[in-house]
Short mmCIF file of C-alpha atoms and ligand atoms in Angstrom, two decimals:
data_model
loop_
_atom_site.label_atom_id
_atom_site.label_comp_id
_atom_site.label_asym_id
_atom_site.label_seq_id
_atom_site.Cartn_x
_atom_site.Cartn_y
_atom_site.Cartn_z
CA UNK Z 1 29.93 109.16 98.60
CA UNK Z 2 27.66 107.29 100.31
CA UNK Z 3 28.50 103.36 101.67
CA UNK Z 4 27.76 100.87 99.18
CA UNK Z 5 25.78 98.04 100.13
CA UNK Z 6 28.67 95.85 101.03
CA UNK Z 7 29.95 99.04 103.30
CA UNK Z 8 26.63 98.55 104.60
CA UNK Z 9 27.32 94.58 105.84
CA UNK Z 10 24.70 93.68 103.24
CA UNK Z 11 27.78 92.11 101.05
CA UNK Z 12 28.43 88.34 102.18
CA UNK Z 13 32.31 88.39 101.07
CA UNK Z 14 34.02 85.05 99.45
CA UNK Z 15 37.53 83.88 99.43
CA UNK Z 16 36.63 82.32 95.80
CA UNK Z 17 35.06 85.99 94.68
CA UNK Z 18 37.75 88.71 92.90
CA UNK Z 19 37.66 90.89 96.29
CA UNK Z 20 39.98 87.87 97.59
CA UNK Z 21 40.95 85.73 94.78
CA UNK Z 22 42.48 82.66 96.33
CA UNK Z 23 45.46 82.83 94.07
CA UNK Z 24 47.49 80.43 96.11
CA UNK Z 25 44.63 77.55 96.38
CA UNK Z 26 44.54 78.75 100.19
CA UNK Z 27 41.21 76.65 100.72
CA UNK Z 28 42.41 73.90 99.59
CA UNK Z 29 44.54 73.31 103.15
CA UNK Z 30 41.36 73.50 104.63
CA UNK Z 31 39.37 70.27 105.37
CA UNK Z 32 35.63 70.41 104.36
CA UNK Z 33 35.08 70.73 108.20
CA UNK Z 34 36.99 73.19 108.56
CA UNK Z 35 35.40 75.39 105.43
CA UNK Z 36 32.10 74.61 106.80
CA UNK Z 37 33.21 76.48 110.49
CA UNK Z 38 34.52 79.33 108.46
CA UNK Z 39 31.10 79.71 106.28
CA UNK Z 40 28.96 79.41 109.53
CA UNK Z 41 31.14 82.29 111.49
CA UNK Z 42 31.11 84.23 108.38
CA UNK Z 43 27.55 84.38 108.30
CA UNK Z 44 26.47 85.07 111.53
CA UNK Z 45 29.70 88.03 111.14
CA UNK Z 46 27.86 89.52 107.58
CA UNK Z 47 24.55 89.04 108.94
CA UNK Z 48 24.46 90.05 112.56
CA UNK Z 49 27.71 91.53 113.76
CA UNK Z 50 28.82 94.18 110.60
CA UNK Z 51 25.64 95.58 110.41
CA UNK Z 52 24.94 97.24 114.12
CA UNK Z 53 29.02 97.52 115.00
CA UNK Z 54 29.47 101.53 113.87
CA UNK Z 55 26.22 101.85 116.53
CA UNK Z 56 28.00 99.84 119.51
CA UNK Z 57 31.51 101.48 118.69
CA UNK Z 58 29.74 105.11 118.82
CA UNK Z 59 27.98 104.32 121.83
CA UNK Z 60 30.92 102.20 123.37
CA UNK Z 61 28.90 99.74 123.90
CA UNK Z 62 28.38 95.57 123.78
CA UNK Z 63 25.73 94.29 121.77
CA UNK Z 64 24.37 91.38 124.33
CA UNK Z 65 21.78 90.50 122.49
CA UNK Z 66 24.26 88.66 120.25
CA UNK Z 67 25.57 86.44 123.08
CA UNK Z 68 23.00 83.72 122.39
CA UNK Z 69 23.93 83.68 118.11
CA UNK Z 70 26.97 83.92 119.07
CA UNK Z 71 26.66 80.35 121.80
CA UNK Z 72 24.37 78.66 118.97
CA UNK Z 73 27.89 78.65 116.38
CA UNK Z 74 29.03 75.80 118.00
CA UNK Z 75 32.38 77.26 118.47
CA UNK Z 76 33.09 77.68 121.95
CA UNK Z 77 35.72 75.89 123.81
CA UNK Z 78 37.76 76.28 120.59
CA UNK Z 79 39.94 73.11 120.50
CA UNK Z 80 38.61 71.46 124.11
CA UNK Z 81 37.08 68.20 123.79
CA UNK Z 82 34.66 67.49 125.87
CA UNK Z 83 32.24 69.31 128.41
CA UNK Z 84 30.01 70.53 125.85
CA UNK Z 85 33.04 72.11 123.82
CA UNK Z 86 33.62 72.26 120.37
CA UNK Z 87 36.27 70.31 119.87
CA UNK Z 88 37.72 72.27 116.45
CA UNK Z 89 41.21 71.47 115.27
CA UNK Z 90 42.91 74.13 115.60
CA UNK Z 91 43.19 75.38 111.78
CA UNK Z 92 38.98 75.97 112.68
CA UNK Z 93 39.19 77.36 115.85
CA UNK Z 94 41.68 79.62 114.12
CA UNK Z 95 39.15 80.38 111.24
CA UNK Z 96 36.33 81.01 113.66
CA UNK Z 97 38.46 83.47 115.18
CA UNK Z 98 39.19 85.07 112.11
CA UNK Z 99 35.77 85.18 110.49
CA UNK Z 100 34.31 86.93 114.22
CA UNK Z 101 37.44 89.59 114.28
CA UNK Z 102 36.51 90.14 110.24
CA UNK Z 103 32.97 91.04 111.75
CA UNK Z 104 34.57 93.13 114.74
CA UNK Z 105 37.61 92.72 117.17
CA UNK Z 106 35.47 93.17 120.24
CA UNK Z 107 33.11 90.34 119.15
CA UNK Z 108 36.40 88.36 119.04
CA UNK Z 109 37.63 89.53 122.74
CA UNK Z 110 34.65 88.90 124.07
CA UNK Z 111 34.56 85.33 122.79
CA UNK Z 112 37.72 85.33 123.12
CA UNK Z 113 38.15 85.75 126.80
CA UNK Z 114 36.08 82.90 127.59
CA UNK Z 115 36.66 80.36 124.90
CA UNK Z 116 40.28 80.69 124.51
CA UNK Z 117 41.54 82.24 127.82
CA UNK Z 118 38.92 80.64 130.37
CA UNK Z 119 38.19 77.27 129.54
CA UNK Z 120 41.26 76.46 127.83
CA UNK Z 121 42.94 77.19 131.11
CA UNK Z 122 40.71 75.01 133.20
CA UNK Z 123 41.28 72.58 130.24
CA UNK Z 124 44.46 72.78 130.78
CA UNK Z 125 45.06 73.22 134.57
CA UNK Z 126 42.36 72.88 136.17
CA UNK Z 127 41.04 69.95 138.52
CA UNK Z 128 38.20 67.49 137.11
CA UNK Z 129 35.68 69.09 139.57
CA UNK Z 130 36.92 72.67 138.31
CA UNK Z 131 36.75 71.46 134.85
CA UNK Z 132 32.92 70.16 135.27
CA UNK Z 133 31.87 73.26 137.40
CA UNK Z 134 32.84 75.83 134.58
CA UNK Z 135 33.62 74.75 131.50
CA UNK Z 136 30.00 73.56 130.18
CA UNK Z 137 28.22 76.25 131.23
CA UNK Z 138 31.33 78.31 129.52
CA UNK Z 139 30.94 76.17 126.24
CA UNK Z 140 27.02 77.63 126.15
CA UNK Z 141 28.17 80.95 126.92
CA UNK Z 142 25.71 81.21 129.70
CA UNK Z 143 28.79 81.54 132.50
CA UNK Z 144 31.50 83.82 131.38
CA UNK Z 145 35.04 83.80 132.08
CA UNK Z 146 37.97 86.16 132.41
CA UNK Z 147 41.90 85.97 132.84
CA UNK Z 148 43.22 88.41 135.09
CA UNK Z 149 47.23 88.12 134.92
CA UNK Z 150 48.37 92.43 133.99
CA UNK Z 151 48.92 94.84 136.98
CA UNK Z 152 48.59 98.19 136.50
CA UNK Z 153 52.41 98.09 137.28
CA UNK Z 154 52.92 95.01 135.72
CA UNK Z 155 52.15 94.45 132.25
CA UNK Z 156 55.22 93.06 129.67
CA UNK Z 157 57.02 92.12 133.15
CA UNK Z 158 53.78 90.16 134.32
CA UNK Z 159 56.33 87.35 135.68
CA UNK Z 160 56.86 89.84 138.49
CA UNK Z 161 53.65 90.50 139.50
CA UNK Z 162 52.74 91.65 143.05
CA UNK Z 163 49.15 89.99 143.61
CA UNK Z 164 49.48 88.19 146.51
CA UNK Z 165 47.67 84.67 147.82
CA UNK Z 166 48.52 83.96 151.52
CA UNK Z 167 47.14 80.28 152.66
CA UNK Z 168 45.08 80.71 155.93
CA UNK Z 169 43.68 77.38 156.93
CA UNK Z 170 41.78 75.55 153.51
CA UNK Z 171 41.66 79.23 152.44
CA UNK Z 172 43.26 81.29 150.48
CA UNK Z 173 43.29 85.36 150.78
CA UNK Z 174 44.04 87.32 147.57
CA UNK Z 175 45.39 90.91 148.05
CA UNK Z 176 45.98 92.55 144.94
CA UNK Z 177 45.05 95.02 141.56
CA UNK Z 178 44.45 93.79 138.02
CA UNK Z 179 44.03 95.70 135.12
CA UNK Z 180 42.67 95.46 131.91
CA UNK Z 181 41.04 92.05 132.16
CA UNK Z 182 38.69 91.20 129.09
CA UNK Z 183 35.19 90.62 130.34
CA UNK Z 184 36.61 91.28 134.17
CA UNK Z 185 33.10 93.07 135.06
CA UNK Z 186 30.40 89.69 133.53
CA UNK Z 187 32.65 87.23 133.67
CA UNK Z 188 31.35 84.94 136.56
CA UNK Z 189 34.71 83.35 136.98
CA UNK Z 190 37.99 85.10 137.26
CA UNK Z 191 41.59 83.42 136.88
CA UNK Z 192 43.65 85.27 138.74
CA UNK Z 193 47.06 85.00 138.81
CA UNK Z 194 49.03 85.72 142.04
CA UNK Z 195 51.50 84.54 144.22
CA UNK Z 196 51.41 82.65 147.32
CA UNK Z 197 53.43 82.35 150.57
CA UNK Z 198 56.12 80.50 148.73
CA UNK Z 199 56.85 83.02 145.95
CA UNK Z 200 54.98 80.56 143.61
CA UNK Z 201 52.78 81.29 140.72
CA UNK Z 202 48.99 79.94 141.21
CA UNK Z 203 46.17 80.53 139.50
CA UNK Z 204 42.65 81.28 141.56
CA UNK Z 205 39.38 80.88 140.72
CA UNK Z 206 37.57 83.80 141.93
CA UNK Z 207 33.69 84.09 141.14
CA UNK Z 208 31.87 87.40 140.63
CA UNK Z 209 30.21 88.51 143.72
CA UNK Z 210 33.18 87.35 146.06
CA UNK Z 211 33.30 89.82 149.16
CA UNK Z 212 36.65 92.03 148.53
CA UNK Z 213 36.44 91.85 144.52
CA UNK Z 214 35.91 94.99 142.85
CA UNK Z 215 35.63 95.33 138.88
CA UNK Z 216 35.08 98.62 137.19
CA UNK Z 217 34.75 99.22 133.14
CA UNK Z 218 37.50 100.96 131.72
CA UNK Z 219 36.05 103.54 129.61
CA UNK Z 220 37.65 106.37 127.20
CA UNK Z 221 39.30 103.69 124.47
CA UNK Z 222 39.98 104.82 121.30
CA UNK Z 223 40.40 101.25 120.50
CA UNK Z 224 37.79 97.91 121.04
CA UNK Z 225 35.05 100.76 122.07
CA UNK Z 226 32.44 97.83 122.08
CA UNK Z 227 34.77 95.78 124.07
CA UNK Z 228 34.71 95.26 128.17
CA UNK Z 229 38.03 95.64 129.82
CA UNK Z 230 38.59 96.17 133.65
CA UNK Z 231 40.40 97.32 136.61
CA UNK Z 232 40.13 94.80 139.08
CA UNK Z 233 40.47 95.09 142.94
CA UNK Z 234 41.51 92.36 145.01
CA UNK Z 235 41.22 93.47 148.93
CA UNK Z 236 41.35 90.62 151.22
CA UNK Z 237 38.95 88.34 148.51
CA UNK Z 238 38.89 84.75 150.30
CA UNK Z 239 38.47 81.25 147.87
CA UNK Z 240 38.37 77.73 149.49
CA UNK Z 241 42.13 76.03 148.81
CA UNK Z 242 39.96 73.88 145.97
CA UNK Z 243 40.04 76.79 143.45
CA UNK Z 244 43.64 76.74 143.39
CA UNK Z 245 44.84 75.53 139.65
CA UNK Z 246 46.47 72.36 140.12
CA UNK Z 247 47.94 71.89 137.12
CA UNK Z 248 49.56 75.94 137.30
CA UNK Z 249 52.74 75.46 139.35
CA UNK Z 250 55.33 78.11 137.69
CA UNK Z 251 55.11 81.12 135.16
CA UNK Z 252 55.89 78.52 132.39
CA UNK Z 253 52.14 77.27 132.89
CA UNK Z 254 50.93 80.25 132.36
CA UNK Z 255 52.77 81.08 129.20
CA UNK Z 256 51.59 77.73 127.62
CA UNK Z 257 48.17 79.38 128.19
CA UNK Z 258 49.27 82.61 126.54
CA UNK Z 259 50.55 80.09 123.55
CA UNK Z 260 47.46 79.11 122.75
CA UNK Z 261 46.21 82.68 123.42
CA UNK Z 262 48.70 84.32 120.61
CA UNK Z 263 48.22 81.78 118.26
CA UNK Z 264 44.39 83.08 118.44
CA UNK Z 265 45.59 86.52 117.76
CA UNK Z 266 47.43 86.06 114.97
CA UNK Z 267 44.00 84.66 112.94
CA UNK Z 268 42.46 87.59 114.82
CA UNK Z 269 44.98 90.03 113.48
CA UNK Z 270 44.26 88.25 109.64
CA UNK Z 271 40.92 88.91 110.28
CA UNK Z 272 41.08 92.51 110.71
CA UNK Z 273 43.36 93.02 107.94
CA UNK Z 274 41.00 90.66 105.82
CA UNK Z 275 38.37 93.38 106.58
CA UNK Z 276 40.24 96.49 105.82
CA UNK Z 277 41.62 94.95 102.77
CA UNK Z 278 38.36 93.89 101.21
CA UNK Z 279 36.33 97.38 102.28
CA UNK Z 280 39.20 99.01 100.63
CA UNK Z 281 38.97 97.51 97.33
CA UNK Z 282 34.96 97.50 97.25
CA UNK Z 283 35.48 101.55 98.32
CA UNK Z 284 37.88 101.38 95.43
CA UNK Z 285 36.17 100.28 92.54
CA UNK Z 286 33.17 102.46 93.37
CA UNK Z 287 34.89 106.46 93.92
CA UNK Z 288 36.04 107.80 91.30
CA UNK Z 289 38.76 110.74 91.22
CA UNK Z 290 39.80 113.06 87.90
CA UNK Z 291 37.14 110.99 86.16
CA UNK Z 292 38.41 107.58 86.77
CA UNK Z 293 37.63 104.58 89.76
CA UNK Z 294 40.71 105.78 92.34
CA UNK Z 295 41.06 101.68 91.85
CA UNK Z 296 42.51 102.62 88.34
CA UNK Z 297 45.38 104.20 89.61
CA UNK Z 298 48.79 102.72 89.53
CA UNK Z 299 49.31 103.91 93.33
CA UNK Z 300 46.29 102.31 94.77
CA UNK Z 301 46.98 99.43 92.79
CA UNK Z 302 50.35 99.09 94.42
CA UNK Z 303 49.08 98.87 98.27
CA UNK Z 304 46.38 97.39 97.12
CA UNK Z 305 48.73 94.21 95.97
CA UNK Z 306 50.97 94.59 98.51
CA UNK Z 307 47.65 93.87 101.19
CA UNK Z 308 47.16 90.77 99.34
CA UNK Z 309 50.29 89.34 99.17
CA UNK Z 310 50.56 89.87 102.79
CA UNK Z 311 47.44 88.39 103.70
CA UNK Z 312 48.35 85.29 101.60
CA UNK Z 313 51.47 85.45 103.58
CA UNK Z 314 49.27 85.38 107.50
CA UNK Z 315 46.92 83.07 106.35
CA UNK Z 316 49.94 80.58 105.32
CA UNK Z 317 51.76 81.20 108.60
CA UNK Z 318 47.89 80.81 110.31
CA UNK Z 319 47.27 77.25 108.70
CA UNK Z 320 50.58 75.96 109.61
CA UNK Z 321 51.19 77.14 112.80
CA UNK Z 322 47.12 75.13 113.70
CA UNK Z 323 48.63 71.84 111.70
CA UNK Z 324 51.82 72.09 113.59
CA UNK Z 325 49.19 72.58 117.08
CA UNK Z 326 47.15 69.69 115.86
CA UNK Z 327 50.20 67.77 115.60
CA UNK Z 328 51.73 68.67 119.00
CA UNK Z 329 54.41 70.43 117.90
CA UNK Z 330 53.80 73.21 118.30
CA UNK Z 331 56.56 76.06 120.11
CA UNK Z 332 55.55 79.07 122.72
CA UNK Z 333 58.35 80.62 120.05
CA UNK Z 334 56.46 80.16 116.77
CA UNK Z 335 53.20 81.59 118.60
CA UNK Z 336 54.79 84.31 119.81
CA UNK Z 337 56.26 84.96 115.91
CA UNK Z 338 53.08 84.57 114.85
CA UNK Z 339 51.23 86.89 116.83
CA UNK Z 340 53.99 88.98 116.34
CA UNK Z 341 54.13 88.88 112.07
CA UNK Z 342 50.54 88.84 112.16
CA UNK Z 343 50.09 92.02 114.16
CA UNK Z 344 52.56 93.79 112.68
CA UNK Z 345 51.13 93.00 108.89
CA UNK Z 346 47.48 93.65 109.87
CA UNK Z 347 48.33 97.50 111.24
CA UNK Z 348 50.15 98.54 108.39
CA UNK Z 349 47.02 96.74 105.77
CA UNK Z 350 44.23 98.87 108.26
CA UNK Z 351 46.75 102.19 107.87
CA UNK Z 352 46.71 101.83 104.05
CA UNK Z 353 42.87 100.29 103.92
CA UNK Z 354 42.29 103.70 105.86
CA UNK Z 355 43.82 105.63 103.68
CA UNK Z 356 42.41 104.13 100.41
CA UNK Z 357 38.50 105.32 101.93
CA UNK Z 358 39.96 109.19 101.79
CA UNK Z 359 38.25 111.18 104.47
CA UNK Z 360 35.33 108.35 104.65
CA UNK Z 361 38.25 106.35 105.92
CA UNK Z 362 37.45 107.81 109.53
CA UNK Z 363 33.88 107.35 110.07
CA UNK Z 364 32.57 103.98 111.71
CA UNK Z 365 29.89 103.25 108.85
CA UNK Z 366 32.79 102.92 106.77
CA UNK Z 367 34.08 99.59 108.52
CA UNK Z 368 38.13 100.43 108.16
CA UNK Z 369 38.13 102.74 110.80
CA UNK Z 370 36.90 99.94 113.70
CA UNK Z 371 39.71 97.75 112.37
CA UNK Z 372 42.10 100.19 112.00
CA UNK Z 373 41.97 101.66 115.86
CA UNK Z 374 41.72 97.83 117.09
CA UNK Z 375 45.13 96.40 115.73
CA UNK Z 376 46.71 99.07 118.32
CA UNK Z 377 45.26 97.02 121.11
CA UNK Z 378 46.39 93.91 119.22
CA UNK Z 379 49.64 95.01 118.70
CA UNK Z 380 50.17 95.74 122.14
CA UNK Z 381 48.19 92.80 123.88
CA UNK Z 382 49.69 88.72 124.29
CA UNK Z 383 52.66 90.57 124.26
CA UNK Z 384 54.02 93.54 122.44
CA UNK Z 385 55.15 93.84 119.03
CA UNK Z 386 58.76 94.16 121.26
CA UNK Z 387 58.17 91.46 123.67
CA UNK Z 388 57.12 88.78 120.58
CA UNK Z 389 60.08 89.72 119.03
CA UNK Z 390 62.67 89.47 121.87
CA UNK Z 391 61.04 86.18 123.08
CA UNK Z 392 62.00 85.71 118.62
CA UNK Z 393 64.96 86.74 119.51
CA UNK Z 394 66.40 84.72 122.71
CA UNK Z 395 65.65 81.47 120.27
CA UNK Z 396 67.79 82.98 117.86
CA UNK Z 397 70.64 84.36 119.49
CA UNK Z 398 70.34 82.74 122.68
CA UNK Z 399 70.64 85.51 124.73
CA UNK Z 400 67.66 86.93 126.46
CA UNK Z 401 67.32 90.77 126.09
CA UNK Z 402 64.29 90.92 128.79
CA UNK Z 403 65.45 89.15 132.38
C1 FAD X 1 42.27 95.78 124.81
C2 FAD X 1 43.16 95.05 125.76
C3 FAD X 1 42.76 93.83 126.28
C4 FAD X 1 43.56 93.16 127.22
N1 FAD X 1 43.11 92.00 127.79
C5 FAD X 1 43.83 91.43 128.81
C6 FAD X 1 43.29 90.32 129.54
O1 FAD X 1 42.20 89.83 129.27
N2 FAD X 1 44.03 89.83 130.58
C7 FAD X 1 45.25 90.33 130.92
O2 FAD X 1 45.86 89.82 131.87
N3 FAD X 1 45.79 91.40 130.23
C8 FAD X 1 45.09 91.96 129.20
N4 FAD X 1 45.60 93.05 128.52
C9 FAD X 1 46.88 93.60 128.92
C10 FAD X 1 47.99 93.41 127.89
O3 FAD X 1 48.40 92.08 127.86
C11 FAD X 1 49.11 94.41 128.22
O4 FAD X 1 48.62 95.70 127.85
C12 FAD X 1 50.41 94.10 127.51
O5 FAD X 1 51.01 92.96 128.06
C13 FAD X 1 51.41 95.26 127.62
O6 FAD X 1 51.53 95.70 128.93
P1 FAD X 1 51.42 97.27 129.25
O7 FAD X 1 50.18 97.79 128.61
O8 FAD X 1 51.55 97.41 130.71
O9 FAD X 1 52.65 97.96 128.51
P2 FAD X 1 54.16 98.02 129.04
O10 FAD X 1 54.62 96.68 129.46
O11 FAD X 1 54.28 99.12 130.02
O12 FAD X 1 54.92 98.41 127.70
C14 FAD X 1 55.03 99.76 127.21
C15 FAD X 1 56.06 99.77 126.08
O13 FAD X 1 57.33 99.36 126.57
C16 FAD X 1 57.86 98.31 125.77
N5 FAD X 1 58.70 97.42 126.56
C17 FAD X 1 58.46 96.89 127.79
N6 FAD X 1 59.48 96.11 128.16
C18 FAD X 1 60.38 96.12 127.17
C19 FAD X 1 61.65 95.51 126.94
N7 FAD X 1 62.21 94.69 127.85
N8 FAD X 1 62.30 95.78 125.80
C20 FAD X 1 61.74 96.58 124.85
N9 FAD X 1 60.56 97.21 125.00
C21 FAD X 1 59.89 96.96 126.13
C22 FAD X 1 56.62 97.59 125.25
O14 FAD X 1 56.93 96.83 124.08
C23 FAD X 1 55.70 98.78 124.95
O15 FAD X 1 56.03 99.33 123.71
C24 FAD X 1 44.82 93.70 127.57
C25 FAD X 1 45.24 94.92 127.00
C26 FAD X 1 44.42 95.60 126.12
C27 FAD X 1 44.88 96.92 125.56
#
């Protein structure tokens, strides 16, 4: 069977059409602003992103030439106001988030990495003259930015990691390996993490092209192919004492960051399962087995349900989680069971969407399989599936299984 037209990006998908029938009034939580981000992202995702991502993902490579479409949304900066940002409440920074996973997770990173990492650290932490150095040219996406806090021995225990920042004079000297930083080889601005004479936590502001910084692509994923992740060298880099994070004093700063970060990937994580859900049921209706659409059968029928009610489920848990952000009340704990729900929900729809498509179910043209390979990455980064749920687990019991 060849891909249908929709298979072929050419379908622009509706939550009001039968592929997602909003059974639950779901749009109705959203406010006409918020509906409006969603249809933008969603178009630019149909229009320009589905169409040319079975290419990149082949060819493991980043399609640039979007970076511009992708600046002209209006969406970077997620929830910052100010400095050129876009100021979303959170439910539409969410939805943005969302719509670009739908289109492909390594869009999302990429974005990602810079919009929700980068400037909503600086945002958050940062000085005023950081702040106005980076975060408009982030906003147009013509300065990138990247958050360097894993190790290569140092990944779900990052609060003990070894990158060290010794003062000397207004200086500071980083010594020190990262690994798998999103955008860590273009981003012109690194945050890295490390720890200075004290034993405290600080973020740095390192810029590309800083003598003693090394970044090299990480290459050979099965998962977010498109997608630029690197190992990162840190060998005697030196930044003036004025790139130090001000507002970063202990690892408790930095998991606030990750907050925000998790929240983020548990629309991403709805997002891919919206995709795998909805190429399943178009591949559905259209092959037919002994005689009959394979949608007819009582089997299909069953995951096929079960997707939905789950993705009614995320978005629910989504939309509340962004009013309860909007409201400031929002807890590093309900991120963290967020991300974690999310995840978890989103691999098992992409297994079953995967195995709905049959054999088709593994080649890139067909969509599922792009989704399917990323939630492993999700599930694993902003804390694993394990570490969400311990973190889940300390609030409950009150006894931490992890330090
Ligand atoms: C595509 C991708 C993008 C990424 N982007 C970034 C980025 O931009 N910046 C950044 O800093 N990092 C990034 N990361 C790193 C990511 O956050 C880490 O991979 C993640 O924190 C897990 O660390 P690890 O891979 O070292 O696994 P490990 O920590 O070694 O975990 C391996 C296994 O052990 C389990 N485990 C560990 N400790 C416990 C425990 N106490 N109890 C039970 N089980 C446990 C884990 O759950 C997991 O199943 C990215 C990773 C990927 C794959």
């Amino acid at each position: 069977m060849e891909p249908s037209g929709w298979l072929q990006g050419e379908y622009v998908s509706d939550v009001h059409s039968t592929l997602y029938p909003d059974l639950f009034g779901l749009d109705g939580l959203l406010t006409g602003k918020e509906r409006e981000v969603r249809e933008r992202v969603r178009a630019f995702s149909d229009a320009e992103v589905i169409p040319i991502m079975a290419d990149c993902w082949e060819r493991g490579e980043f399609p640039f030439q979007l970076v511009p479409k992708l600046a002209a949304l209006g969406i970077c900066g997620d929830t910052t106001k100010g400095y050129g940002c876009a100021g979303l409440s959170p439910v539409g920074a969410g939805l943005a988030a969302m719509e670009l996973a739908r289109g492909d997770g390594s869009i999302y990173t990429f974005f990602g990495a810079t919009s929700g990492f980068a400037i909503n650290t600086i945002a958050n932490l940062g000085s005023e003259g950081q702040k106005e150095k980076w975060i408009p040219g982030m906003a147009r996406l013509e300065k990138l930015g990247a958050f360097a806090l894993t190790e290569p021995e140092h990944g779900s225990d990052a609060v003990m990691l070894e990158t060290k920042a010794r003062r000397e004079g207004d200086e500071y000297v980083i010594e020190g390996e990262k690994r798998w930083i999103g955008n860590g080889t273009v981003a012109d601005v690194i945050i890295v993490w490390a720890r200075d004479e004290n034993d405290e936590l600080g973020g740095f502001l390192v810029e590309q092209g800083t003598p003693g910084l090394t970044t090299s692509e990480i290459t050979g994923k099965a998962s977010k192919r498109p997608g630029i992740q690197a190992d990162i060298t840190l060998g005697g880099v030196r930044v003036p004492e004025k790139n130090r994070l001000p507002g970063a004093k202990s690892f408790k700063d930095t998991t606030k960051a990750l907050a925000v970060v998790r929240c983020g990937v548990a629309w991403e994580s709805l997002g891919h399962a919206l995709a795998a859900y909805e190429a399943a049921l178009a591949y559905a209706r259209e092959r037919k087995q002994f005689g009959r659409p394979i949608a007819s059968f009582q089997l299909v029928q069953d995951k096929l349900a079960k997707m939905l009610a789950d993705i009614t489920a995320m978005f629910l848990l989504c939309i509340q989680l962004g009013r309860h952000a909007e409201a400031g009340k929002m807890t590093d704990v309900a991120a963290s069971l967020a991300k974690m729900n999310n995840a978890r929900m989103a691999r098992r729809i992409c297994l079953d969407a995967r195995d709905i498509v049959g054999g088709n179910g593994i080649l890139y043209e067909y969509h599922v399989a792009r989704h399917w390979a990323d939630m492993e990455a999700v599930y694993t980064y902003e804390g694993t599936d394990s570490i969400n749920s311990l973190i889940v687990g300390r609030e409950i019991t009150g006894h931490s299984a992890f330090s």
